[in-house]
PDB file of C-alpha atoms and ligand atoms in Angstrom:
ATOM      1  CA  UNK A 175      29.931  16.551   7.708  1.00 63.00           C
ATOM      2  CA  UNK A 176      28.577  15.611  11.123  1.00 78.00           C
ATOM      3  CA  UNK A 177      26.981  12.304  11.607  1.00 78.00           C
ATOM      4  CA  UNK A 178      24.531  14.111  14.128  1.00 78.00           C
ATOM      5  CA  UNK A 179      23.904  16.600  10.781  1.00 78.00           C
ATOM      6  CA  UNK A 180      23.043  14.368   8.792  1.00 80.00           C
ATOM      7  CA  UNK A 181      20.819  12.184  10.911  1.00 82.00           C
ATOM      8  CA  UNK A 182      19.093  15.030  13.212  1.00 80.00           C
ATOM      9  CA  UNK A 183      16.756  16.791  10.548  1.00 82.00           C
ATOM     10  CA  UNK A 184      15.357  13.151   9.199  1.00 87.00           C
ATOM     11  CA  UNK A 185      12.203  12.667  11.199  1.00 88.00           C
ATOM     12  CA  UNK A 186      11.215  16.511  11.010  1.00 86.00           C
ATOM     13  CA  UNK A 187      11.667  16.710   7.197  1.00 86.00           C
ATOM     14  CA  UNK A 188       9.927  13.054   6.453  1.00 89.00           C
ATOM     15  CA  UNK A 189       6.948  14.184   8.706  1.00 91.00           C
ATOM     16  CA  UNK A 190       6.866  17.524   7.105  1.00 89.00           C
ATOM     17  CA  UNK A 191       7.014  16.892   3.630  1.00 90.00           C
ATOM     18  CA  UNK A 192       4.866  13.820   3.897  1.00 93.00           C
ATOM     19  CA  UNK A 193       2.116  16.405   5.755  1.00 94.00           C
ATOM     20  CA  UNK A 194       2.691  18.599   2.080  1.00 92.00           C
ATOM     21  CA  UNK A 195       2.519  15.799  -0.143  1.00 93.00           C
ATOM     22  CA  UNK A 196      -0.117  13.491   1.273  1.00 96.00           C
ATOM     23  CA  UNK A 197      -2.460  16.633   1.479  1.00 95.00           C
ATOM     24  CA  UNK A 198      -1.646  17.860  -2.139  1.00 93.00           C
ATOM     25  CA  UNK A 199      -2.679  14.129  -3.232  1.00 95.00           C
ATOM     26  CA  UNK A 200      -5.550  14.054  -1.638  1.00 95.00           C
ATOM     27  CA  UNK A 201      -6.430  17.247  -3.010  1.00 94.00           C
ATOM     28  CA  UNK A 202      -5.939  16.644  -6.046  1.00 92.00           C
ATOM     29  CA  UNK A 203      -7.663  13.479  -6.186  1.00 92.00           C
ATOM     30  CA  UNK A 204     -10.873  15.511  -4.780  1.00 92.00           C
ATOM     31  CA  UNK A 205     -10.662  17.937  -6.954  1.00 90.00           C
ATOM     32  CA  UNK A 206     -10.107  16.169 -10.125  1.00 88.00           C
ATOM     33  CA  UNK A 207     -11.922  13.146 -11.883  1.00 86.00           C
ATOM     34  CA  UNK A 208      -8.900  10.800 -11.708  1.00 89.00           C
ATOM     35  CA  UNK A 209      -9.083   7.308 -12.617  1.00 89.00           C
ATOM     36  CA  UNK A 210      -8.014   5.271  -9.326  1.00 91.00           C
ATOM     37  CA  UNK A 211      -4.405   4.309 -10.802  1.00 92.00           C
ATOM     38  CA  UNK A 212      -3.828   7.851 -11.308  1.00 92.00           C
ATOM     39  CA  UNK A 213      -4.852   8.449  -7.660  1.00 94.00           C
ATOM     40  CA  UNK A 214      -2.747   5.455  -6.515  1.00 95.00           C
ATOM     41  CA  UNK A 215       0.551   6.691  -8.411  1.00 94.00           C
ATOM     42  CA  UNK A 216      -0.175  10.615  -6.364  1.00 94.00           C
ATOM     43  CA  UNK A 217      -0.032   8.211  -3.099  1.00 96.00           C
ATOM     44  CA  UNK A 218       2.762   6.184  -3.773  1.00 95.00           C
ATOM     45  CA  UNK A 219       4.239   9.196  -5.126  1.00 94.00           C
ATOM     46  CA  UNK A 220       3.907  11.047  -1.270  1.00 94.00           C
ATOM     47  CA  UNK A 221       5.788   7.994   0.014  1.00 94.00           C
ATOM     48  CA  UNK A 222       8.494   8.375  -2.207  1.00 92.00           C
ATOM     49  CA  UNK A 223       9.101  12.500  -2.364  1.00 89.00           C
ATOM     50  CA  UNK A 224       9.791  12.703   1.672  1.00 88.00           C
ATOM     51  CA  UNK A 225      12.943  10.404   0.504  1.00 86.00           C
ATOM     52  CA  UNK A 226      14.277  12.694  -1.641  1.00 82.00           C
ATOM     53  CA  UNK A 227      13.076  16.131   0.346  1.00 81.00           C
ATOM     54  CA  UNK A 228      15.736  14.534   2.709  1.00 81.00           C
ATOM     55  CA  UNK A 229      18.740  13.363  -0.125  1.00 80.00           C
ATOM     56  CA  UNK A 230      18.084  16.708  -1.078  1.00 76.00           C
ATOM     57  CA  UNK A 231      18.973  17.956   2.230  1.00 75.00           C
ATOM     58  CA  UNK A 232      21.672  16.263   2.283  1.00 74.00           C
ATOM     59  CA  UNK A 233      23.245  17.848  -0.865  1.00 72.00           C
ATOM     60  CA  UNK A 234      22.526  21.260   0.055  1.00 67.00           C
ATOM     61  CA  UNK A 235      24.468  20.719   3.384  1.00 66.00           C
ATOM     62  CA  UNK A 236      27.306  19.165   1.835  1.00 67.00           C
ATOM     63  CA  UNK A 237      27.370  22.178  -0.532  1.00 64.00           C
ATOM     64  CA  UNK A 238      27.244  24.446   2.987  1.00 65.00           C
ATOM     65  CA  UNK A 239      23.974  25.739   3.729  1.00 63.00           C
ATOM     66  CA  UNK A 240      23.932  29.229   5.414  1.00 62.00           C
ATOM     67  CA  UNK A 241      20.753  28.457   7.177  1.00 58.00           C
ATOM     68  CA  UNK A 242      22.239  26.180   9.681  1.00 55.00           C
ATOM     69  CA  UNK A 243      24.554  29.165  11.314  1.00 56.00           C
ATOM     70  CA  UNK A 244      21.254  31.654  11.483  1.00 59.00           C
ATOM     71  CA  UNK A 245      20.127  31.727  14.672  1.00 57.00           C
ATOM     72  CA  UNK A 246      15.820  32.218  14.978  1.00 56.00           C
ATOM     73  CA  UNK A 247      15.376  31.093  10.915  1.00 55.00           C
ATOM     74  CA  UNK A 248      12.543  29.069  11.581  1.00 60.00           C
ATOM     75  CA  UNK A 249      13.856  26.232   8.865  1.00 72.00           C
ATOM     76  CA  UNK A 250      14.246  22.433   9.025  1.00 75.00           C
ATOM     77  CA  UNK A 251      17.816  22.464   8.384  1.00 74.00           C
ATOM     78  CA  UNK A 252      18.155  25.532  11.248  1.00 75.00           C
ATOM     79  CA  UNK A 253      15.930  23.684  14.071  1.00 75.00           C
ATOM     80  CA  UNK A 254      17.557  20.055  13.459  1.00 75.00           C
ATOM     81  CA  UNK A 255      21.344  21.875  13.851  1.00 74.00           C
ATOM     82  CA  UNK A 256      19.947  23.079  16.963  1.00 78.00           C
ATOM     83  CA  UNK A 257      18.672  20.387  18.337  1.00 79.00           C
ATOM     84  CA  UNK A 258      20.892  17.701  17.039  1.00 79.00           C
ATOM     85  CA  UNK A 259      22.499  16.378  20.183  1.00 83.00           C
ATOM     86  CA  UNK A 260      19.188  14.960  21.369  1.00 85.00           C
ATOM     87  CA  UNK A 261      17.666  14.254  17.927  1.00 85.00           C
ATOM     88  CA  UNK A 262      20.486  12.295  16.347  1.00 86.00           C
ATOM     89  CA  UNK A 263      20.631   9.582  18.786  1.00 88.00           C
ATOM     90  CA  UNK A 264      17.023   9.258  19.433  1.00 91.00           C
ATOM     91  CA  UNK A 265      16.132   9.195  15.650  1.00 90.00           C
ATOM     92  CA  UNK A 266      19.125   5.839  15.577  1.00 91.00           C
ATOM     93  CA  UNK A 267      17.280   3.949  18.636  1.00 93.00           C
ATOM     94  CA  UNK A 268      13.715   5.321  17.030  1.00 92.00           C
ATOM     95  CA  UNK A 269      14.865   3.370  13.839  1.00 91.00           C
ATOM     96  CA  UNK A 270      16.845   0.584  14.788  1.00 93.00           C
ATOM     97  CA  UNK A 271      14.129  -0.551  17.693  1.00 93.00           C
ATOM     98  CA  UNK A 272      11.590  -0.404  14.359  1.00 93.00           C
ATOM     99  CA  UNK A 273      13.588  -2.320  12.657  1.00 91.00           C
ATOM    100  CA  UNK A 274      13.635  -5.026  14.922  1.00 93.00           C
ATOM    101  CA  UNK A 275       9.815  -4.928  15.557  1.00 92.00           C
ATOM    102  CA  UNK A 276       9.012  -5.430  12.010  1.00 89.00           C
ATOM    103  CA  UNK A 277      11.831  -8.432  11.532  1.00 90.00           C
ATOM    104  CA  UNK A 278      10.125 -10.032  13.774  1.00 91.00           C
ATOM    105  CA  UNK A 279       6.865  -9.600  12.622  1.00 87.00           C
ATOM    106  CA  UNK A 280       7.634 -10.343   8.705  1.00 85.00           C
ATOM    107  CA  UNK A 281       9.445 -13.812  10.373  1.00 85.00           C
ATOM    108  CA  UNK A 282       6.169 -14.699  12.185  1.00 84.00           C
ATOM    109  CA  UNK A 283       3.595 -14.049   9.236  1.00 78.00           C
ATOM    110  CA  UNK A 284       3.720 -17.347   7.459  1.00 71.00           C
ATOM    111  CA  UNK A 285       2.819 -19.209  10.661  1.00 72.00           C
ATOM    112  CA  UNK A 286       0.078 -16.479  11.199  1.00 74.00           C
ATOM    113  CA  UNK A 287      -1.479 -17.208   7.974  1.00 75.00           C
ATOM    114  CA  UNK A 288      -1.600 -20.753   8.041  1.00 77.00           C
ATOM    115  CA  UNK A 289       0.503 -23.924   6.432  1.00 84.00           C
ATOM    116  CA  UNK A 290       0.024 -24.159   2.654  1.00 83.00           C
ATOM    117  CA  UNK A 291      -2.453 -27.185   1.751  1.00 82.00           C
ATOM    118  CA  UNK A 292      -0.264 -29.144  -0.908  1.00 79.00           C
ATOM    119  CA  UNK A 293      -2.768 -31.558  -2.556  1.00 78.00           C
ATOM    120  CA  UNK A 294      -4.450 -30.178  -5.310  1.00 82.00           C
ATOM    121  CA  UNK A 295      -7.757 -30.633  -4.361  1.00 82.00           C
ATOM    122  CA  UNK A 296      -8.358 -26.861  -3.788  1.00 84.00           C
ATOM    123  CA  UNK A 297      -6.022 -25.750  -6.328  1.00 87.00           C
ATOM    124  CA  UNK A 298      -7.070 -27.872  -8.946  1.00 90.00           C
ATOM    125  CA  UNK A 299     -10.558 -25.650  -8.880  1.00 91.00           C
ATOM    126  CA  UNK A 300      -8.364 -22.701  -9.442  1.00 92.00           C
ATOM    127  CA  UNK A 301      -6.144 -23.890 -12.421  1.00 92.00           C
ATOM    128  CA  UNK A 302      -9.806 -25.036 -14.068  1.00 92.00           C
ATOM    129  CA  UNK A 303     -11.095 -21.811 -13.793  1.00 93.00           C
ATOM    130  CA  UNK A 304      -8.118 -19.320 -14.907  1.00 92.00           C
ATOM    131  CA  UNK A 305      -8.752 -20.632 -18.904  1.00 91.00           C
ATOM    132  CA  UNK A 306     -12.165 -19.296 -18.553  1.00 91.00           C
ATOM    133  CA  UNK A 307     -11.225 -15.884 -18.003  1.00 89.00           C
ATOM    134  CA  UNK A 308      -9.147 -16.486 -20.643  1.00 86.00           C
ATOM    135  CA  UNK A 309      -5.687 -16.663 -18.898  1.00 85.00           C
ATOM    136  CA  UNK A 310      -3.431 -19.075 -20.579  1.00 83.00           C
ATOM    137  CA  UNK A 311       0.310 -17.727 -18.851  1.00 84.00           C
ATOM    138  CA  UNK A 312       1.845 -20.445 -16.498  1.00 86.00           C
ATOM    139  CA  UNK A 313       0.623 -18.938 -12.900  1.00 90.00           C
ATOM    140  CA  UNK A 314       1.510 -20.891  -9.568  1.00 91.00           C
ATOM    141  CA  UNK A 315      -1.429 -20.859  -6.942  1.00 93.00           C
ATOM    142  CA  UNK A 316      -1.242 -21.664  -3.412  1.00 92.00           C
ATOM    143  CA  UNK A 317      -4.042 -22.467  -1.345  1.00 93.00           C
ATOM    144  CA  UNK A 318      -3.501 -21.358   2.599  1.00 92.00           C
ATOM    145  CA  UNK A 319      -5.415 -23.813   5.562  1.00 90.00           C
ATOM    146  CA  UNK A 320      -6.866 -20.974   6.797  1.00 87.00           C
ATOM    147  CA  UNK A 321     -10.347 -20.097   7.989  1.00 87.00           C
ATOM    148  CA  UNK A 322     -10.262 -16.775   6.693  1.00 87.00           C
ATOM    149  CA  UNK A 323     -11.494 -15.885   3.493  1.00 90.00           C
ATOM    150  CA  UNK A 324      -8.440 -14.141   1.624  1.00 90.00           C
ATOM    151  CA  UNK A 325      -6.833 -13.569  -2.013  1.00 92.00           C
ATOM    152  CA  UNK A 326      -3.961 -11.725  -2.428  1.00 92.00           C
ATOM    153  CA  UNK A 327      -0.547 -12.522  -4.411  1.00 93.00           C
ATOM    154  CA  UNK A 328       2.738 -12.708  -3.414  1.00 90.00           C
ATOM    155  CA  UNK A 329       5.966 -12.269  -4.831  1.00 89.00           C
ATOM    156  CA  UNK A 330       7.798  -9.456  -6.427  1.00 89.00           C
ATOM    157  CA  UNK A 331       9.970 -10.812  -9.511  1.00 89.00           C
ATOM    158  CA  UNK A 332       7.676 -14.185  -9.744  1.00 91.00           C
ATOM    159  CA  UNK A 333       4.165 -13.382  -8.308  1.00 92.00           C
ATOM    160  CA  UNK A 334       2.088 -16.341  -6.944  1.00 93.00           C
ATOM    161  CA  UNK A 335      -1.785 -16.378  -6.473  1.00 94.00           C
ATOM    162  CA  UNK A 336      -2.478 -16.876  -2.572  1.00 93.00           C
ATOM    163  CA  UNK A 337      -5.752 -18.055  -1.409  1.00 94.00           C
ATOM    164  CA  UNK A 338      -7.099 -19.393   1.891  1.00 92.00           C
ATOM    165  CA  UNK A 339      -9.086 -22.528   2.284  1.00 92.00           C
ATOM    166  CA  UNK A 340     -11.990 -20.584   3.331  1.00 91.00           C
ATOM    167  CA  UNK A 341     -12.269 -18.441   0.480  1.00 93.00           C
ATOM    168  CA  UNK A 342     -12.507 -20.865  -1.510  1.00 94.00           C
ATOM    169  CA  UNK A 343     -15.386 -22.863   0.784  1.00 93.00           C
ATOM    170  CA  UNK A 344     -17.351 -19.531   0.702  1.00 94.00           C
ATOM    171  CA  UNK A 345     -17.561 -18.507  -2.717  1.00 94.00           C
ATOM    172  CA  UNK A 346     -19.703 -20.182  -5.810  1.00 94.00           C
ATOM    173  CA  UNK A 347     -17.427 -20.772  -9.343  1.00 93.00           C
ATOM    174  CA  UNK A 348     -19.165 -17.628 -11.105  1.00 94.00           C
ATOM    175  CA  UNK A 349     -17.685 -15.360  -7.801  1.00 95.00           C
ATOM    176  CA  UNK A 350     -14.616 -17.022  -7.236  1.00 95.00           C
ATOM    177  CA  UNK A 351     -14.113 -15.718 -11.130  1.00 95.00           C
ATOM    178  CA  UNK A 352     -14.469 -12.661 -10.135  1.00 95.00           C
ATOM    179  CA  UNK A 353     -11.660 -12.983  -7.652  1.00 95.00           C
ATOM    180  CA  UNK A 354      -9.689 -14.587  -9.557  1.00 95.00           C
ATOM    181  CA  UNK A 355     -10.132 -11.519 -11.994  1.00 95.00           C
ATOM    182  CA  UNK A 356      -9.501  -8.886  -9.892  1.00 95.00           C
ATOM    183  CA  UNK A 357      -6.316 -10.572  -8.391  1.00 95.00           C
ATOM    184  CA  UNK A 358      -4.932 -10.873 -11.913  1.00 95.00           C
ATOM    185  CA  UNK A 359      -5.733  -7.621 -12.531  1.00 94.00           C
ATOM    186  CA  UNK A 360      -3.102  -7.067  -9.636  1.00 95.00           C
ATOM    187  CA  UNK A 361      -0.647  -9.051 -11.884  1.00 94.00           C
ATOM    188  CA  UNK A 362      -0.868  -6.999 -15.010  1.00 93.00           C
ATOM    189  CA  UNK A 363      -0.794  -4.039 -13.437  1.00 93.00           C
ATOM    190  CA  UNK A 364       2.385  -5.060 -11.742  1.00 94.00           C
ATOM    191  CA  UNK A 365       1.128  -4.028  -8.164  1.00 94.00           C
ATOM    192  CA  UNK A 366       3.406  -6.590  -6.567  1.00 93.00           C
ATOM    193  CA  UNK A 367       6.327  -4.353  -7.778  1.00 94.00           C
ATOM    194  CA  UNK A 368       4.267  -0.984  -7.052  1.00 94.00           C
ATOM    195  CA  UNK A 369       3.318  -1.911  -3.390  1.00 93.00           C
ATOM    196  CA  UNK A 370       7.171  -1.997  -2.614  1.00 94.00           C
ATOM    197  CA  UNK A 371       6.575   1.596  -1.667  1.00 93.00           C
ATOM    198  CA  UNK A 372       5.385  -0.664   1.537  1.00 91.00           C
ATOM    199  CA  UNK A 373       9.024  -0.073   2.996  1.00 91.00           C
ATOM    200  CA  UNK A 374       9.290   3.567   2.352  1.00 93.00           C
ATOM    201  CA  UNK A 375       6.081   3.742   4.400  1.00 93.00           C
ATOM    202  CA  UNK A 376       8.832   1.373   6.930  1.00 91.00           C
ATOM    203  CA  UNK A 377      11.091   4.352   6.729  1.00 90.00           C
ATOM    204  CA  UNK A 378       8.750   6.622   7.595  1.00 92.00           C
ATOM    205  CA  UNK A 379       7.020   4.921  10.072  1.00 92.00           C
ATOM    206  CA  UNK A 380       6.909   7.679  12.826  1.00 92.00           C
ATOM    207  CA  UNK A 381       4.958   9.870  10.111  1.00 93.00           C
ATOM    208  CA  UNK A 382       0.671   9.656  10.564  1.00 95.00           C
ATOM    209  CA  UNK A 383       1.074  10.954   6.743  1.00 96.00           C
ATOM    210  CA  UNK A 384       2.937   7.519   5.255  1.00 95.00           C
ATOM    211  CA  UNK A 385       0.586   5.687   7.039  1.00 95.00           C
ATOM    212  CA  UNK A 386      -2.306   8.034   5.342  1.00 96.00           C
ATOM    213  CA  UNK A 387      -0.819   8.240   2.315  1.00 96.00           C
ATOM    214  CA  UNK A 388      -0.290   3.865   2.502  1.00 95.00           C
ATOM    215  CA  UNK A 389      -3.959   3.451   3.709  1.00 94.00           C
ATOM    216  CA  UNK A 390      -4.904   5.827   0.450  1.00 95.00           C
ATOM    217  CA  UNK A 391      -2.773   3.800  -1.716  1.00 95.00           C
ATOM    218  CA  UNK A 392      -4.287   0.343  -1.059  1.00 94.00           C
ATOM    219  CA  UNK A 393      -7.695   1.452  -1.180  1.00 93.00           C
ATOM    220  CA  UNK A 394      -7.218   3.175  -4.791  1.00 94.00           C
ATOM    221  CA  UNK A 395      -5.197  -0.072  -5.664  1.00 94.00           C
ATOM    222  CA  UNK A 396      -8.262  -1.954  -4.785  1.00 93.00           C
ATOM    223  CA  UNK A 397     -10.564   0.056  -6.900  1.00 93.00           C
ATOM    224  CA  UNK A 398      -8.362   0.154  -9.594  1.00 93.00           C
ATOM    225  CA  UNK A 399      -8.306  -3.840  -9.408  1.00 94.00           C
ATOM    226  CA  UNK A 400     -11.699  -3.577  -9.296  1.00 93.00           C
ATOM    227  CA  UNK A 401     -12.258  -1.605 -12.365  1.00 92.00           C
ATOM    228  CA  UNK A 402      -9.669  -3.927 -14.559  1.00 92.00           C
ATOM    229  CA  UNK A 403     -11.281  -6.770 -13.386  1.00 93.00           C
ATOM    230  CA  UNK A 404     -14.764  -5.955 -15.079  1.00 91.00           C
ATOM    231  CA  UNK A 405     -13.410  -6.572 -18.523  1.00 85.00           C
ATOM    232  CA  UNK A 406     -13.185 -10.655 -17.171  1.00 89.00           C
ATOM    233  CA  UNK A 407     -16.419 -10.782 -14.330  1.00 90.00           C
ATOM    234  CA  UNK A 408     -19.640  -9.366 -14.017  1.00 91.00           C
ATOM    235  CA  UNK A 409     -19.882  -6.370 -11.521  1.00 91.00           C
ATOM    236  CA  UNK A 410     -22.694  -8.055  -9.317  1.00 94.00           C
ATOM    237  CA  UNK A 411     -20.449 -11.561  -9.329  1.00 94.00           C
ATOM    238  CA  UNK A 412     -17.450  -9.117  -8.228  1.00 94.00           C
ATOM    239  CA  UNK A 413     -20.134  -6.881  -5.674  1.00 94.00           C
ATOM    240  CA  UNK A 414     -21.395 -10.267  -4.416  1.00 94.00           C
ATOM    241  CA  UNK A 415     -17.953 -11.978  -4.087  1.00 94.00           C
ATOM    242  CA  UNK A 416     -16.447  -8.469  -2.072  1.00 93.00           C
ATOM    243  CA  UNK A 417     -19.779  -8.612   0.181  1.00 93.00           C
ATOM    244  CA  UNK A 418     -19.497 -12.382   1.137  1.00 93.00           C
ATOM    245  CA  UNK A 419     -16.211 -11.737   2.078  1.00 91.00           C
ATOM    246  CA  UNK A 420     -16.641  -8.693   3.812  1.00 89.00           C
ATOM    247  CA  UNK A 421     -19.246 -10.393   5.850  1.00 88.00           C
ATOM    248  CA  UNK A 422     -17.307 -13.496   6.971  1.00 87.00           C
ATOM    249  CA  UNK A 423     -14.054 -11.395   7.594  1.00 83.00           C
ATOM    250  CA  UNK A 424     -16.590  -9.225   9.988  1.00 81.00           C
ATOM    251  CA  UNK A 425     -17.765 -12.333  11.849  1.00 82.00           C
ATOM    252  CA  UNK A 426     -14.413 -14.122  11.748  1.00 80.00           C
ATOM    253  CA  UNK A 427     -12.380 -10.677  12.708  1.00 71.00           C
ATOM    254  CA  UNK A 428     -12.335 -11.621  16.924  1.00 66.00           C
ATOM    255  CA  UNK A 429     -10.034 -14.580  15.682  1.00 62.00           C
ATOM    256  CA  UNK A 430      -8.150 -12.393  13.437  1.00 57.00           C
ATOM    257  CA  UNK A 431      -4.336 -11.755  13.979  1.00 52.00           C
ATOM    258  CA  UNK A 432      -4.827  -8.995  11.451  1.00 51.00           C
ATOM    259  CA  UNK A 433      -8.056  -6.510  10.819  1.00 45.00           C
ATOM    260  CA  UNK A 434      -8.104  -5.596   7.257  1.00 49.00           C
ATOM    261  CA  UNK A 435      -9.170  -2.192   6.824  1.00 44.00           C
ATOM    262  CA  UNK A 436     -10.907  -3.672   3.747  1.00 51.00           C
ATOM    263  CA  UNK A 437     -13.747  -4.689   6.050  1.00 57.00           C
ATOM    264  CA  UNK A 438     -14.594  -1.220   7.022  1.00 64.00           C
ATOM    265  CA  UNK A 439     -18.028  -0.736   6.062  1.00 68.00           C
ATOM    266  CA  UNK A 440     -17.283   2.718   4.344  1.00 75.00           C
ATOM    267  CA  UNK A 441     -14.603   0.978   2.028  1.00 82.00           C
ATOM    268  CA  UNK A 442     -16.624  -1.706   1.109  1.00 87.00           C
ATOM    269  CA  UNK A 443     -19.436   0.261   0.109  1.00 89.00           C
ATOM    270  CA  UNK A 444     -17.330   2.475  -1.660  1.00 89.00           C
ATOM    271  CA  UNK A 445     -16.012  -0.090  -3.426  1.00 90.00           C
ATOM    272  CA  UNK A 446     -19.337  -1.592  -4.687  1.00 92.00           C
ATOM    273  CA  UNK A 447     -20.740   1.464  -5.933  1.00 91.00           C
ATOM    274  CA  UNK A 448     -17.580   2.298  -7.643  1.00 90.00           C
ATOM    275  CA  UNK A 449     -18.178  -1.238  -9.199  1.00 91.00           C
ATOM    276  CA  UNK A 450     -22.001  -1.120  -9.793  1.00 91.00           C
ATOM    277  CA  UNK A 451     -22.189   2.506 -11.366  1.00 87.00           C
ATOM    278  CA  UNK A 452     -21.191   2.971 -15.407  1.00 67.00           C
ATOM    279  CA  UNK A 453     -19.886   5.918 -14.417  1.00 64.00           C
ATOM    280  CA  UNK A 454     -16.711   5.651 -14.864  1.00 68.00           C
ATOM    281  CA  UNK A 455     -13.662   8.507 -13.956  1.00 65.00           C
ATOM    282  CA  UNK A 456     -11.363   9.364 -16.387  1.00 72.00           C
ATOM    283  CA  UNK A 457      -8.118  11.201 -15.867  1.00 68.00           C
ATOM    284  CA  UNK A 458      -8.086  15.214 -17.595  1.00 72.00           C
ATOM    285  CA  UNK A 459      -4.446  15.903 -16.867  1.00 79.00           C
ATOM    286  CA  UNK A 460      -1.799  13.762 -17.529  1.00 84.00           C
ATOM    287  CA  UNK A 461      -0.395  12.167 -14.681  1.00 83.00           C
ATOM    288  CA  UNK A 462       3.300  13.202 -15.512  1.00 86.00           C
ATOM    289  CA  UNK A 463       1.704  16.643 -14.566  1.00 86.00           C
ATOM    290  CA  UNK A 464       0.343  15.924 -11.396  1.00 86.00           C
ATOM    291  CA  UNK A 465       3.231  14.250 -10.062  1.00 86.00           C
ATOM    292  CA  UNK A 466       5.484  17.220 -11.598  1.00 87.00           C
ATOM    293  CA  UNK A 467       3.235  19.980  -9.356  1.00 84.00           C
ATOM    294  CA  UNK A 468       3.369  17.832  -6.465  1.00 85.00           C
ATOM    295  CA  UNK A 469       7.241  17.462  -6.081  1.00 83.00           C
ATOM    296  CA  UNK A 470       7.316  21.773  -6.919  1.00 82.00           C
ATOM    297  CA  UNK A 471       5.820  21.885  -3.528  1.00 79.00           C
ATOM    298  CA  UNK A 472       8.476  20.783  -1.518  1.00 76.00           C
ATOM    299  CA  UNK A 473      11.475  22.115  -3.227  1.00 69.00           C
ATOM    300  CA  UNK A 474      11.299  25.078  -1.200  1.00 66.00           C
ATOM    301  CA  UNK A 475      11.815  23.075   1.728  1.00 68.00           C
ATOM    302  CA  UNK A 476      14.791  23.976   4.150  1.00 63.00           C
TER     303      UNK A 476
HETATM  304 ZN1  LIG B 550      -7.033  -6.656  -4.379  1.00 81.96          ZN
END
């Protein structure tokens, strides 16, 4: 088959499947009372399905699709044949100057973040305190010389517990717990595999809907950290601990390399009455279902 063929229809079918599925998730997740790792699996899940709207593609051409010959069909496969001598080549330089762009961005992170502090006078507070949430598993910590209050962790196959000096300076023991909680929540929940979907959003960077369906993700990851997390903390220690960071990230965010969309006032006050209320959502349909009715929408796609 052509290389033009094959190449052409990828942007139109990403962007237009992406528009399906991103909209069915969030449908879904309106209409339904999901629990937030149900809604986060719907949003990695319109990441993923664009991928294989496209391998699909590509094994109904290889079989011969009839479409491509009919002139006026108004179909993916029909418009990207059509169109193919302009939208091969600028999909390749669309791509490989991304590429680039994000090389050299992942290269100059570390130095944005700040040099790891190795004495253990930060980290030492942090290997105290992960017994008393009752976490005995070996866990490496790193603590970042950085004013900026942060937690995350790192890793895929080993993850690591990454915090910043200021985090640390900003938070009392009983909300640093709380954290700590919701960061390991991360762990058993194996989001540090999960958020690999990070790069199919990469793939489809030229989409508004990965980047939707991304920004949906994270924010149901958080709440769903949140809500594992209140087995270990309080919710007011894990409200307080959000707000105090939320706060200093607001003040701190004109010397920020990178806004966190976490410190939009609408997500953080989401997030704390999601934490604060005993109501808590629980999933009616199984989520096998959901994800099963979502990728039926697309296979009509041509
Ligand atoms: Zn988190």
């Amino acid at each position: 088959m052509d290389f033009a063929l094959i190449v052409a229809p990828y942007l139109l079918y990403v962007t237009v499947s992406g528009a399906i599925l991103y909209s069915g998730a969030m449908l879904l997740s309106m209409l339904l009372p999901l629990a937030p790792r149900s809604k986060m699996m719907l949003y990695a899940s319109a990441l993923l399905l664009p991928m294989f709207t496209y391998s699909y593609y590509l094994r109904h051409m290889t079989a011969g699709c009839d479409m491509v010959g009919t002139p006026g069909a108004i179909r993916i496969c029909t418009l990207s044949a059509y169109y193919s001598e302009f939208l091969a080549p600028f999909t390749v330089v669309l791509l490989i100057g991304y590429v680039a762009w994000r090389v050299w961005q992942v290269a100059t992170k570390r130095a944005k973040l700040g040099r790891e502090i190795t004495d253990r006078f930060h980290s030492g507070r942090v290997y105290a305190l992960l017994p008393e949430l009752g976490y005995t598993e070996e866990l490496t910590v790193a603590v970042l010389d950085s004013h900026y209050p942060m937690a995350f962790v790192r890793g895929v196959f080993r993850p690591e517990l990454v915090l910043t000096r200021g985090l640390l300076e900003l938070l009392g023991d009983e909300e640093l717990k709380a954290v700590l909680a919701h960061e390991l929540a991360h762990i058993a929940g194996g989001d540090n595999v999960y958020n690999l979907v990070h790069v199919l959003r990469d793939l489809a960077f030229f989409s508004p809907f990965a980047h939707l369906a991304w920004a949906s993700y994270a924010a149901e990851r958080e709440m769903a950290a949140d809500y594992a997390s209140l087995g270990r903390c309080t919710g007011t220690d894990l409200a307080g601990a959000i707000l105090k960071v939320a706060r200093r990230g607001q003040d701190l965010s004109c010397f920020a390399w990178q806004h966190s969309h976490f410190y939009r006032p609408s997500s953080i006050s989401r997030r704390i009455r999601a934490i604060l209320s005993d109501h808590r959502q629980v999933a009616l349909v199984p989520l096998w279902l959901l994800l099963a009715l979502l990728s039926s929408t697309i296979l009509g796609l041509c």
